[in-house]
Coordinates of N, CA and C and ligand atoms in Angstrom, one line a residue:
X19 N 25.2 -15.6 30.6 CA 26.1 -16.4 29.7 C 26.1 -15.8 28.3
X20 N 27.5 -15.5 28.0 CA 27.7 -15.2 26.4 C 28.1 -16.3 25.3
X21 N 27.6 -17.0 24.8 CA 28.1 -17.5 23.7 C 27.6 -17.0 22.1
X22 N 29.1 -18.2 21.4 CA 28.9 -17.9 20.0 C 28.8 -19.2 19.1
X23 N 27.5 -19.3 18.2 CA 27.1 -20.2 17.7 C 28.2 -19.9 16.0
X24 N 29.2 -21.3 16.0 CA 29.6 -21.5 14.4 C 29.4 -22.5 13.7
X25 N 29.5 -22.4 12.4 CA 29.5 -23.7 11.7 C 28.5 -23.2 10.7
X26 N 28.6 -24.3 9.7 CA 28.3 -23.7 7.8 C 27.0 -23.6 7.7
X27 N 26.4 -23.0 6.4 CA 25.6 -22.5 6.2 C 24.2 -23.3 6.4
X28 N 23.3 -23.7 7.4 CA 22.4 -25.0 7.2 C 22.9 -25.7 8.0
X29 N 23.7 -25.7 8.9 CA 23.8 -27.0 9.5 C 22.9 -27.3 10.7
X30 N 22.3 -25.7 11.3 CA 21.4 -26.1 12.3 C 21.6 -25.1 12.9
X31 N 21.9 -24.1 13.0 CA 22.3 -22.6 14.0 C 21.3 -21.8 14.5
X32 N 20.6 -22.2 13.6 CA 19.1 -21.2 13.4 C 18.5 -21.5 14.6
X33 N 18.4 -23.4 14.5 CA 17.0 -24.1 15.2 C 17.8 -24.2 16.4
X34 N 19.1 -24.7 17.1 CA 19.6 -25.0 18.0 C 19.6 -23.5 19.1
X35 N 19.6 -22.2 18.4 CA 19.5 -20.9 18.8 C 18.5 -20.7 19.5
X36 N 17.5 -21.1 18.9 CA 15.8 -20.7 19.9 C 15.7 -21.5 20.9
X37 N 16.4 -22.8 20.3 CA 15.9 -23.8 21.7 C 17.0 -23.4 22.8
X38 N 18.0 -22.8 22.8 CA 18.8 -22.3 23.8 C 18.4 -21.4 24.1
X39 N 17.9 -20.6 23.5 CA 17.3 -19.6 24.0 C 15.9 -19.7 25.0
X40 N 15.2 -20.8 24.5 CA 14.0 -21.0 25.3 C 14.7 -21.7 27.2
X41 N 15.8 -22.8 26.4 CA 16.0 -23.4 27.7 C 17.2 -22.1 28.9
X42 N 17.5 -21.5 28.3 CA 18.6 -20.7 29.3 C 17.7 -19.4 29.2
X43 N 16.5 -18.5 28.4 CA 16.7 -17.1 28.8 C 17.4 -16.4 28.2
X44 N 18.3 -16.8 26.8 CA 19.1 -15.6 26.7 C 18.7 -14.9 25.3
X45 N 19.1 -13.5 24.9 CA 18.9 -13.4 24.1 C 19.2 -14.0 22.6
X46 N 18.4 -14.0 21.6 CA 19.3 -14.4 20.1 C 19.4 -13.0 19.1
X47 N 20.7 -13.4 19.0 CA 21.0 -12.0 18.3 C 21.6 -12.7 17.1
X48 N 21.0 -13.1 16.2 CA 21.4 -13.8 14.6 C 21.4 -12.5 13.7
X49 N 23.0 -12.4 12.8 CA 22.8 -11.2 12.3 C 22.2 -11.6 10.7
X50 N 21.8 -12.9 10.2 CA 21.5 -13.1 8.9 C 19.7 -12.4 9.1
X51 N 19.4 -12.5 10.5 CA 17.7 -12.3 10.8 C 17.7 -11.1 10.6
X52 N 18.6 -10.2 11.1 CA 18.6 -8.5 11.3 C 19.0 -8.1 9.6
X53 N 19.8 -9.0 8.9 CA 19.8 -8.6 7.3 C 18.9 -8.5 6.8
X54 N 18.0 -9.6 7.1 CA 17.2 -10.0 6.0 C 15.8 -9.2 6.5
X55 N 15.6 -8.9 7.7 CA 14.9 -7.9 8.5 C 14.9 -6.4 7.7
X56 N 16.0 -6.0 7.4 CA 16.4 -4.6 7.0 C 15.8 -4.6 5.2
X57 N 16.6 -5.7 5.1 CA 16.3 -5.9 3.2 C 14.8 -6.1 3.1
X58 N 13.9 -6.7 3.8 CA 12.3 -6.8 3.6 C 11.9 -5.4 3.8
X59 N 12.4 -4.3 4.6 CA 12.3 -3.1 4.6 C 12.9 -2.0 4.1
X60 N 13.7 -2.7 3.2 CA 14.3 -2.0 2.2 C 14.5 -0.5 2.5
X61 N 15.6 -1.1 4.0 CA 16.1 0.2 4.7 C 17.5 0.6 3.6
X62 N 18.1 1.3 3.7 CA 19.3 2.1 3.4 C 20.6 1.0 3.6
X63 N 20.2 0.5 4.6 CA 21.4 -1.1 5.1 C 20.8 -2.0 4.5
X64 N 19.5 -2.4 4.6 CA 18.8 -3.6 3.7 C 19.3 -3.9 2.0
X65 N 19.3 -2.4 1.6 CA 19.6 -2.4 -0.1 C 21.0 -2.7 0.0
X66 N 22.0 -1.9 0.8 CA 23.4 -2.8 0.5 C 23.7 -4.0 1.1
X67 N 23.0 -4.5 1.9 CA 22.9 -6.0 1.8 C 23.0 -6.8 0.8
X68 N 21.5 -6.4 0.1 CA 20.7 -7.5 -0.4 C 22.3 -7.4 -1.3
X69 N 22.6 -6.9 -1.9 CA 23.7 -6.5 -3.1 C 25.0 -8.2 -2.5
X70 N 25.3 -8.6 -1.2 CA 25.9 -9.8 -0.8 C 25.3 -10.6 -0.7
X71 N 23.7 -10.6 0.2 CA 23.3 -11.8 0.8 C 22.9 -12.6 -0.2
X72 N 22.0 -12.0 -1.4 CA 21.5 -13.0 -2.3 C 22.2 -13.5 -2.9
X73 N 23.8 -13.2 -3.0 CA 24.8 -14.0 -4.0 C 25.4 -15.2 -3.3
X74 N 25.2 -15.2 -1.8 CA 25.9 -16.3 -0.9 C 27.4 -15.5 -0.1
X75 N 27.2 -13.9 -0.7 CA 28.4 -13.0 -0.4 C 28.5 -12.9 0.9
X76 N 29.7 -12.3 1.7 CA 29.9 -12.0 3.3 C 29.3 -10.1 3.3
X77 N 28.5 -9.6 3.6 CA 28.3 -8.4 4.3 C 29.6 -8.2 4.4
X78 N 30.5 -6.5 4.1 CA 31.4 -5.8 4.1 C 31.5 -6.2 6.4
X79 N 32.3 -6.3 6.7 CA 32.9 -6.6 8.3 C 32.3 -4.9 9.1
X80 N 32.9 -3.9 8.5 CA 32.8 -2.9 9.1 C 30.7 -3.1 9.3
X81 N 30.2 -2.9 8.5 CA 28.8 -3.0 8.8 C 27.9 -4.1 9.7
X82 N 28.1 -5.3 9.9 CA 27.8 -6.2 10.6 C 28.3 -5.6 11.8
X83 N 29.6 -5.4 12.0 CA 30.0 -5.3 13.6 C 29.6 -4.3 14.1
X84 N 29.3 -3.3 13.5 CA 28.5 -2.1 13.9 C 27.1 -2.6 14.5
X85 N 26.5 -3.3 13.8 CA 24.8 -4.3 13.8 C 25.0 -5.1 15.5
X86 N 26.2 -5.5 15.5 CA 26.5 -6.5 16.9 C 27.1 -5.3 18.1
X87 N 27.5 -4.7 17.6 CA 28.0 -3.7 18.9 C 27.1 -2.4 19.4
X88 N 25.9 -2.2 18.6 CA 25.0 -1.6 18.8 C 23.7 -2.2 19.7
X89 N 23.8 -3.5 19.6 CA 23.2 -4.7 20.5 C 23.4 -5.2 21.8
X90 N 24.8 -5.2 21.5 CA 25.6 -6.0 22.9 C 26.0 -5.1 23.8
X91 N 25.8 -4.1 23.7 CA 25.9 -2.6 24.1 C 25.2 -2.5 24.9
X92 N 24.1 -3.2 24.8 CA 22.9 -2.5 25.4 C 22.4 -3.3 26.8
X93 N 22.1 -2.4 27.8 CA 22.5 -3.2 29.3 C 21.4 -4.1 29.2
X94 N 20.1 -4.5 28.6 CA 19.0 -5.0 28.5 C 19.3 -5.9 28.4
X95 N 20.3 -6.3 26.6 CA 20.5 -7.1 26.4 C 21.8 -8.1 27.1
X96 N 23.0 -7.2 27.3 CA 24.2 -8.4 27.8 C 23.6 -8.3 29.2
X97 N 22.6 -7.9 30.2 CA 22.8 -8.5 31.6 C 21.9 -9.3 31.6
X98 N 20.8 -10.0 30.7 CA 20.2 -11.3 30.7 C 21.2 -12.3 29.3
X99 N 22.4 -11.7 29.0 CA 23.5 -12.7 28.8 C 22.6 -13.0 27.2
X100 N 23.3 -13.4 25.8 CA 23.2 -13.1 24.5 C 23.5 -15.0 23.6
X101 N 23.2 -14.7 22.6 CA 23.7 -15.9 22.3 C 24.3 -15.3 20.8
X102 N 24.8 -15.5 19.9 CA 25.8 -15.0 18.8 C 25.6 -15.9 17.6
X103 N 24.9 -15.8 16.7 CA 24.3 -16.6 15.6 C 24.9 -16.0 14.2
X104 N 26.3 -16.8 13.7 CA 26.2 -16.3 12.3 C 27.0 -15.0 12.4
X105 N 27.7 -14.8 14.0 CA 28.6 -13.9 13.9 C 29.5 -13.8 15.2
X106 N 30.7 -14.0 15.2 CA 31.7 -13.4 13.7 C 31.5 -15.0 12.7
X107 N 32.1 -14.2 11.3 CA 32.2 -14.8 10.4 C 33.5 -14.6 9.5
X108 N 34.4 -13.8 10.4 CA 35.5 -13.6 9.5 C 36.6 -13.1 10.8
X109 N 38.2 -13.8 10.5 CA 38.8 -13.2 11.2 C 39.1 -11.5 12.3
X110 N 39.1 -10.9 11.2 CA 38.5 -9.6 11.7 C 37.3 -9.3 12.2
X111 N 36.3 -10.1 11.8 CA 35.2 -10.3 12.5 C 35.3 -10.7 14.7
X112 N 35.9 -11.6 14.4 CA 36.3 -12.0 15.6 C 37.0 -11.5 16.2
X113 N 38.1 -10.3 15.9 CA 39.3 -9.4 16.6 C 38.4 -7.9 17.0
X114 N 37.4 -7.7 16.4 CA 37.0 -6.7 16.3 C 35.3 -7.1 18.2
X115 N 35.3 -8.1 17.9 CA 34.2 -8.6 18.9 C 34.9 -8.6 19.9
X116 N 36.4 -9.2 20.1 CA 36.8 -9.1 21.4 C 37.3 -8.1 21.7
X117 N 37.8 -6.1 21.1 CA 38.2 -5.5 21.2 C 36.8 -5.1 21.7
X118 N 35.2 -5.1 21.4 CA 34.1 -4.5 21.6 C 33.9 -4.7 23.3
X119 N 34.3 -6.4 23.5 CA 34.2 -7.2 24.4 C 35.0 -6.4 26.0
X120 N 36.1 -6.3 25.3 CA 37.6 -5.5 26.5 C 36.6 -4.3 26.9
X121 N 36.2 -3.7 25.8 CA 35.4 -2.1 26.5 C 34.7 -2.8 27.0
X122 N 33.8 -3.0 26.7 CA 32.6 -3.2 27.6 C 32.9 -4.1 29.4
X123 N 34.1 -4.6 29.1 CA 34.3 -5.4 30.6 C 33.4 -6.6 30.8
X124 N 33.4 -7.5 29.3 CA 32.6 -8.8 28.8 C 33.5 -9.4 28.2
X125 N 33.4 -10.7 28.3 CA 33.9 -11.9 27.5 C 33.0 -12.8 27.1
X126 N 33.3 -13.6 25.8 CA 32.6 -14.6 25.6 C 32.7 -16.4 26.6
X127 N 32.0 -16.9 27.1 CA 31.9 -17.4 28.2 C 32.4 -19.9 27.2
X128 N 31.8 -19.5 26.1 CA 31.6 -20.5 25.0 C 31.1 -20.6 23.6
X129 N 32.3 -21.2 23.0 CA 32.0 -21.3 21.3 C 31.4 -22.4 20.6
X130 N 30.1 -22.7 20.2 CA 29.9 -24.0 20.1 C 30.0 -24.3 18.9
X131 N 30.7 -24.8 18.0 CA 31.1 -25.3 16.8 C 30.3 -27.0 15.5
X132 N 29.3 -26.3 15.5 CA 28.1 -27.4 15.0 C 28.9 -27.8 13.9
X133 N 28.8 -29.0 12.7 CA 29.2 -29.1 11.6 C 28.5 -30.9 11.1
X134 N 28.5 -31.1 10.5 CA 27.7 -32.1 9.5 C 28.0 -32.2 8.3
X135 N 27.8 -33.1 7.9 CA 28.2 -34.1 6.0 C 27.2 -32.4 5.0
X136 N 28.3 -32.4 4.0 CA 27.9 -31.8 3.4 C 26.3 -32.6 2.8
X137 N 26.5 -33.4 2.2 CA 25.0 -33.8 2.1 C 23.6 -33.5 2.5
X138 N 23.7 -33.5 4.1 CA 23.7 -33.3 5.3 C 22.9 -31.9 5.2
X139 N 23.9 -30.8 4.9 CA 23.8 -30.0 4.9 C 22.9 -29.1 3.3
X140 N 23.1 -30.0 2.2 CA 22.2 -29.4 0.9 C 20.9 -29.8 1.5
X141 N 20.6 -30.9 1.8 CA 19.2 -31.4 1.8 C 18.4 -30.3 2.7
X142 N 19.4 -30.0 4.4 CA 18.7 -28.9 4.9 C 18.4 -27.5 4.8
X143 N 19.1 -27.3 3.5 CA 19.2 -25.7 2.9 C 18.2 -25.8 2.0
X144 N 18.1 -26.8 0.8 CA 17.2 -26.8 -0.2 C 15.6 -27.2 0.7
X145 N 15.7 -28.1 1.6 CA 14.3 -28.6 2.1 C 13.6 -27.0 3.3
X146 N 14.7 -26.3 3.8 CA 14.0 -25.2 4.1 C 13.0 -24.0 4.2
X147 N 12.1 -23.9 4.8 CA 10.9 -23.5 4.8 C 11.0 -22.5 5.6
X148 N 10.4 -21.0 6.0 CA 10.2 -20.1 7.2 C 8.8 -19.4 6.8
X149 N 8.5 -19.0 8.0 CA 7.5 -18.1 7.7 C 7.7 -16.9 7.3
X150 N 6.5 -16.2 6.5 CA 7.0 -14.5 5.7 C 6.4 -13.7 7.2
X151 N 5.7 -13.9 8.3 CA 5.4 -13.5 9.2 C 5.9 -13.7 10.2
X152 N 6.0 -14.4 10.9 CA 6.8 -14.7 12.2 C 8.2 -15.6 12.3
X153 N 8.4 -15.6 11.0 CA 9.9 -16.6 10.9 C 10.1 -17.8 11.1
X154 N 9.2 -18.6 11.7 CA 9.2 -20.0 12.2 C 10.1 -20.9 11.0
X155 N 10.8 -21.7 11.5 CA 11.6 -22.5 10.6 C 11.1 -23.8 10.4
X156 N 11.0 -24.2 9.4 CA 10.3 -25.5 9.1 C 10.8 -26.2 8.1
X157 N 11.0 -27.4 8.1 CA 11.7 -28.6 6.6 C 10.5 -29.3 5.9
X158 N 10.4 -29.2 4.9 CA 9.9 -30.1 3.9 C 9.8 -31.3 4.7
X159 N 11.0 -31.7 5.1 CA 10.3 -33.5 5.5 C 11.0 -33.4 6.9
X160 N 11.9 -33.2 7.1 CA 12.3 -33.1 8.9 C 11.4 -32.1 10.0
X161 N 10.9 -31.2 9.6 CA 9.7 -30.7 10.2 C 8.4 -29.5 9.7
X162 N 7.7 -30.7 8.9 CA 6.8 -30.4 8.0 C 6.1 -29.9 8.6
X163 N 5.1 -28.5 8.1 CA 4.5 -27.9 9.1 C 3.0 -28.6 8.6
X164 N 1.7 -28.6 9.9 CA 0.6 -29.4 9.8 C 0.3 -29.2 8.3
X165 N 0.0 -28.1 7.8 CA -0.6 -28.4 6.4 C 0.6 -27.4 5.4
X166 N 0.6 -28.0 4.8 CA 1.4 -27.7 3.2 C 1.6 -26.3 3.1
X167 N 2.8 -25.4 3.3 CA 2.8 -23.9 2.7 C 2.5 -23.0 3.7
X168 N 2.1 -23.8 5.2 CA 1.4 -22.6 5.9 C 1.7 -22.7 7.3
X169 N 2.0 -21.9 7.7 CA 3.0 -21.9 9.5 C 1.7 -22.6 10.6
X170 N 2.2 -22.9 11.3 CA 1.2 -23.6 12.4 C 1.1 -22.8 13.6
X171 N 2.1 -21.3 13.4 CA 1.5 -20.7 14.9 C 1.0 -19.6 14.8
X172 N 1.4 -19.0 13.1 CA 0.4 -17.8 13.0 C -0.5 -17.8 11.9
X173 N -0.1 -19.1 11.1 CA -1.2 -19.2 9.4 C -1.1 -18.9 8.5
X174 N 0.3 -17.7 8.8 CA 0.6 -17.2 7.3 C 1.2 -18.0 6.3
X175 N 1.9 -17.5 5.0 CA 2.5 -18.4 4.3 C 4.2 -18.7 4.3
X176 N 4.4 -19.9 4.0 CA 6.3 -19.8 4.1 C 6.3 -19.8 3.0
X177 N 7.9 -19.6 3.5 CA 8.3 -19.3 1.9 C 10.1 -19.9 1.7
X178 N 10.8 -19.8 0.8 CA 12.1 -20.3 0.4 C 12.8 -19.0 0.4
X179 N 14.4 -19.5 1.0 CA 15.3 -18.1 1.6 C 15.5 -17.7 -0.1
X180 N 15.8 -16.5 -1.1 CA 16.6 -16.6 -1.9 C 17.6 -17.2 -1.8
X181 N 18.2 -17.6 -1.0 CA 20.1 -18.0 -1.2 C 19.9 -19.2 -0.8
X182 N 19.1 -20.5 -0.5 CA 18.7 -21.4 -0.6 C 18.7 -21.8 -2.2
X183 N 19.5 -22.1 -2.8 CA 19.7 -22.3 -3.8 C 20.8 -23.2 -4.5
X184 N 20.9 -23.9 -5.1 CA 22.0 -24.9 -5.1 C 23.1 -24.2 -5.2
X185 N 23.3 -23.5 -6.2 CA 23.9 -22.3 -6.7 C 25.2 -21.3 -5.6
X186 N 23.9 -20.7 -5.2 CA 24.0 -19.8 -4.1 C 25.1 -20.7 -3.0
X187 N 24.1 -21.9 -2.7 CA 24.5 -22.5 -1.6 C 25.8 -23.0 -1.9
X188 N 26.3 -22.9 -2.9 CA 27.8 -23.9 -3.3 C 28.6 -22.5 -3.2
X189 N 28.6 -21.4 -3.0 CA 29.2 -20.2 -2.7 C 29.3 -20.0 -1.3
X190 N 28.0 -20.1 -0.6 CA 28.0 -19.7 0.8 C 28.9 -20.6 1.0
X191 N 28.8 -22.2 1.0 CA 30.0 -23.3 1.6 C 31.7 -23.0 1.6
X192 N 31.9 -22.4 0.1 CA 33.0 -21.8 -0.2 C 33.3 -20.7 0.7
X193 N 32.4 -19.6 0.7 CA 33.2 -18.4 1.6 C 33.2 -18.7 3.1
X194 N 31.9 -20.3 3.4 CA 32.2 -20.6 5.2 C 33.9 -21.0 5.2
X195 N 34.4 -22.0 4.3 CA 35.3 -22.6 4.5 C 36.6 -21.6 3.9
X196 N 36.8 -20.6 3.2 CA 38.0 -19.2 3.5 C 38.3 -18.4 4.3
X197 N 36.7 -17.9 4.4 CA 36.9 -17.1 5.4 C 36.0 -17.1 7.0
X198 N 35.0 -18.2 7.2 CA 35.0 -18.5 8.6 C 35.8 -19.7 9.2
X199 N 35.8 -21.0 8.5 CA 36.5 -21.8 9.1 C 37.8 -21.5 10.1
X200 N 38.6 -20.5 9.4 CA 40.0 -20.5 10.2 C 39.6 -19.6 11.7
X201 N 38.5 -19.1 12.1 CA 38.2 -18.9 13.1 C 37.9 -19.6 14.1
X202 N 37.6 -20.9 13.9 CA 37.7 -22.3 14.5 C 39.2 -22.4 15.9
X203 N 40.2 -22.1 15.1 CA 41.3 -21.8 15.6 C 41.5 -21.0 16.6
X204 N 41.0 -20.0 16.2 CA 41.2 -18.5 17.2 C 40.2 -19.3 18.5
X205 N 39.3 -19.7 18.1 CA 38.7 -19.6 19.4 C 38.8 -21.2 20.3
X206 N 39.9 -22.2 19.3 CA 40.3 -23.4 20.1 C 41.5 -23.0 21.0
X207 N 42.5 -21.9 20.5 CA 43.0 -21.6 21.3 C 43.0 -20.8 22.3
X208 N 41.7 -20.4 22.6 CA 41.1 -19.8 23.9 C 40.9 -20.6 24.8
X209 N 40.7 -21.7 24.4 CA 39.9 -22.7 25.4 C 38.5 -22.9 25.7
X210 N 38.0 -21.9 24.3 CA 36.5 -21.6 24.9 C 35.7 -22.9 23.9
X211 N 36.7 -23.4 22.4 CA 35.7 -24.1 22.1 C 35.3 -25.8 21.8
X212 N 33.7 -26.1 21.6 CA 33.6 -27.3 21.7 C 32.6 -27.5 20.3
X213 N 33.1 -28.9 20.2 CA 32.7 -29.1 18.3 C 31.6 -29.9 19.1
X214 N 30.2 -30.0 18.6 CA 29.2 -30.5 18.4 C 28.7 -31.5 16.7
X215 N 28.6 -32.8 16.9 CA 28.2 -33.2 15.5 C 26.8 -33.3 15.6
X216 N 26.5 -32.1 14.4 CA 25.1 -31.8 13.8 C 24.1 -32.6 13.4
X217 N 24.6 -33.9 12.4 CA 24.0 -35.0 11.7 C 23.2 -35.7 12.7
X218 N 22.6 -35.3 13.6 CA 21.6 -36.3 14.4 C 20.7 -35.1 14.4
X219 N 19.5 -35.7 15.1 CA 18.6 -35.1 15.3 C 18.6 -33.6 16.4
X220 N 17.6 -32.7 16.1 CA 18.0 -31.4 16.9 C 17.4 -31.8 18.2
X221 N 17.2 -31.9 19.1 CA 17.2 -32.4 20.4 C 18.5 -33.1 20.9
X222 N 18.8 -33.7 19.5 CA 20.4 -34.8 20.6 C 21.2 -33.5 20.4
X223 N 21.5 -32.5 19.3 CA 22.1 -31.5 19.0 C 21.7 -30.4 20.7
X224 N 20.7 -30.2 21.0 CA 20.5 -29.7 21.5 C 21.3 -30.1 23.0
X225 N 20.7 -31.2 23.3 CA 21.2 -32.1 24.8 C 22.8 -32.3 25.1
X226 N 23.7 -32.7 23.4 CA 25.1 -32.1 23.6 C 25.5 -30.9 23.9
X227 N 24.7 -30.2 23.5 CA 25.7 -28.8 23.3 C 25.3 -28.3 25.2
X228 N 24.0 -29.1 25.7 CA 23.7 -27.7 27.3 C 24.2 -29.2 28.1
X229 N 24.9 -30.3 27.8 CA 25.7 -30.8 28.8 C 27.1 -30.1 28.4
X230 N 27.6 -29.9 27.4 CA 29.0 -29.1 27.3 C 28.8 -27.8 28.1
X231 N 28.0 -26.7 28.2 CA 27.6 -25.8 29.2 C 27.5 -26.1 30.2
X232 N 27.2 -27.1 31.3 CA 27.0 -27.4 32.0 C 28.0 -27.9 33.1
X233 N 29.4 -28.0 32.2 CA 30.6 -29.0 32.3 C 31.5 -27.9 33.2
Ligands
AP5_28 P1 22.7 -16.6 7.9 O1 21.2 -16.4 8.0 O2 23.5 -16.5 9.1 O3 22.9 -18.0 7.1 P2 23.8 -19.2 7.3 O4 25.0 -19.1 8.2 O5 24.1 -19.6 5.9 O6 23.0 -20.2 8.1 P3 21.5 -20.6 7.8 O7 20.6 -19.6 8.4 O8 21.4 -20.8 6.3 O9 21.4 -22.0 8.5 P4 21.4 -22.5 10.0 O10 22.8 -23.1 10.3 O11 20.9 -21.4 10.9 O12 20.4 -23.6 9.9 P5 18.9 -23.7 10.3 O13 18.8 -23.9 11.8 O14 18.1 -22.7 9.7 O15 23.3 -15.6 6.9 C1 22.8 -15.3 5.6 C2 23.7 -14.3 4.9 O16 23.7 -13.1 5.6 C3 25.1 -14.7 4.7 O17 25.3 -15.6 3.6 C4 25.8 -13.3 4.5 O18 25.6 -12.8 3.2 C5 25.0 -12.5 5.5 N1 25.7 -12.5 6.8 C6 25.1 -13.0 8.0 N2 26.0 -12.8 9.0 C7 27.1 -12.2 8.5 C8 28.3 -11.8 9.1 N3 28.6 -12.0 10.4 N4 29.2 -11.2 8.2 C9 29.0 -11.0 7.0 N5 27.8 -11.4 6.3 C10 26.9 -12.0 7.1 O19 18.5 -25.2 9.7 C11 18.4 -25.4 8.3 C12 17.2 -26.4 8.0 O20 17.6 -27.6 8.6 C13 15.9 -26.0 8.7 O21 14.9 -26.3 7.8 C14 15.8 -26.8 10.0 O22 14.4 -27.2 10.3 C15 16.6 -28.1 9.6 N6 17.4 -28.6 10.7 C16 18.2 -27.9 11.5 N7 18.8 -28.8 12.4 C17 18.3 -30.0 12.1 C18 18.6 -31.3 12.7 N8 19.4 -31.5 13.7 N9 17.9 -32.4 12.2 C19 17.1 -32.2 11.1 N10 16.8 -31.0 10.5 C20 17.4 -29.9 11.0

């Protein structure tokens, strides 16, 4: 199965991504993970990152889809079927995946379209926690890890995304709603997509979206 996980910055893409990943097998291929991956190694792609991500900016289109087509490429990955986190994020984003798509003799199978109260959505960007080790995602109060500052599967320390920021965050909202939202469209008129509401807990998030797969 190929799908593509959308919807604004925080609303849940992250956490909904592992648990599909755990319950189906497939891979996650989140391109904010592979950014932010490069910029802690302050590869050659990492430094012109960092130059978008910390402002709430979109990554230049041509570099990202390079990042996803070097991936999806790979027989490893699409014949145990992919999941698409955080990309596309831009019209051309999306013309350029299904041109990748035609070569390869793949299509995307389902679009799942998460979204929630902006409110909703500060509390879960600002209360966000990960680990500087193994990434694990954790909330201040929605899922407080056992003791204060410190991951529960490997011990290291969390920490706060830079772009978790009120700031920041009132930018990323802005460029979700210019330049991702109208891709909502492209892929309602495929037939491929189905809107999920976020604002409940991630299990009911979860239980919607693999009865819409299931349909
Ligand atoms: P990216 O990392 O993709 O960030 P994002 O889209 O802003 O999404 P987030 O990771 O912030 O949130 P999420 O929806 O995954 O929420 P999460 O599950 O973590 O991208 C970062 C940057 O990279 C971009 O700004 C851009 O610069 C660049 N970039 C990435 N892709 C790009 C592309 N294709 N093109 C160009 N540039 C690109 O949840 C948030 C919090 O809420 C967590 O603490 C979690 O525990 C909690 N939570 C989640 N769900 C629930 C729930 N149902 N109930 C209660 N709490 C919940």
């Amino acid at each position: 199965m190929k799908l593509v996980l959308l919807g604004p910055p925080g609303v849940g893409k992250g956490t909904l991504a592992v648990a599909l990943k755990d319950q189906l097998g497939l891979n996650h291929i989140s391109t904010g993970d592979i950014l932010r991956a490069e910029m802690k190694a302050n590869t050659p792609l990492g430094l012109e990152a960092r130059k978008y991500v910390d402002g709430g900016e979109l990554v230049p289109d041509e570099l990202v889809t390079r990042l996803i087509e070097s991936r999806i490429s790979t027989p490893e990955i699409y014949s145990k079927g992919y999941l698409l986190d955080g990309f596309p994020r831009t019209q051309k984003q999306a013309e350029d995946l299904n041109e990748i798509l035609n070569k390869l003799d793949q299509s995307i199978d389902r679009v799942i379209c998460l979204d929630a109260s902006i409110e909703i959505i500060i509390e879960r960007l600002t209360g966000r926690r990960l680990c500087k080790n193994c990434g694990e995602l954790y909330h201040v109060k929605n899922k407080p890890p056992q003791k204060e500052g410190v991951c529960d599967k490997c011990a290291n320390s969390l920490y706060q995304r830079a772009d978790d920021n009120e700031e920041t965050i009132k930018t990323r909202m802005e460029v979700y709603t210019t330049s991702t939202r109208p891709i909502i469209t492209y892929y309602e008129k495929q037939g491929k997509l189905k809107k999920v509401n976020a604002d409940t807990e991630a299990s009911v998030v979860l239980e919607t979206t693999l009865s819409f797969l299931n349909e």
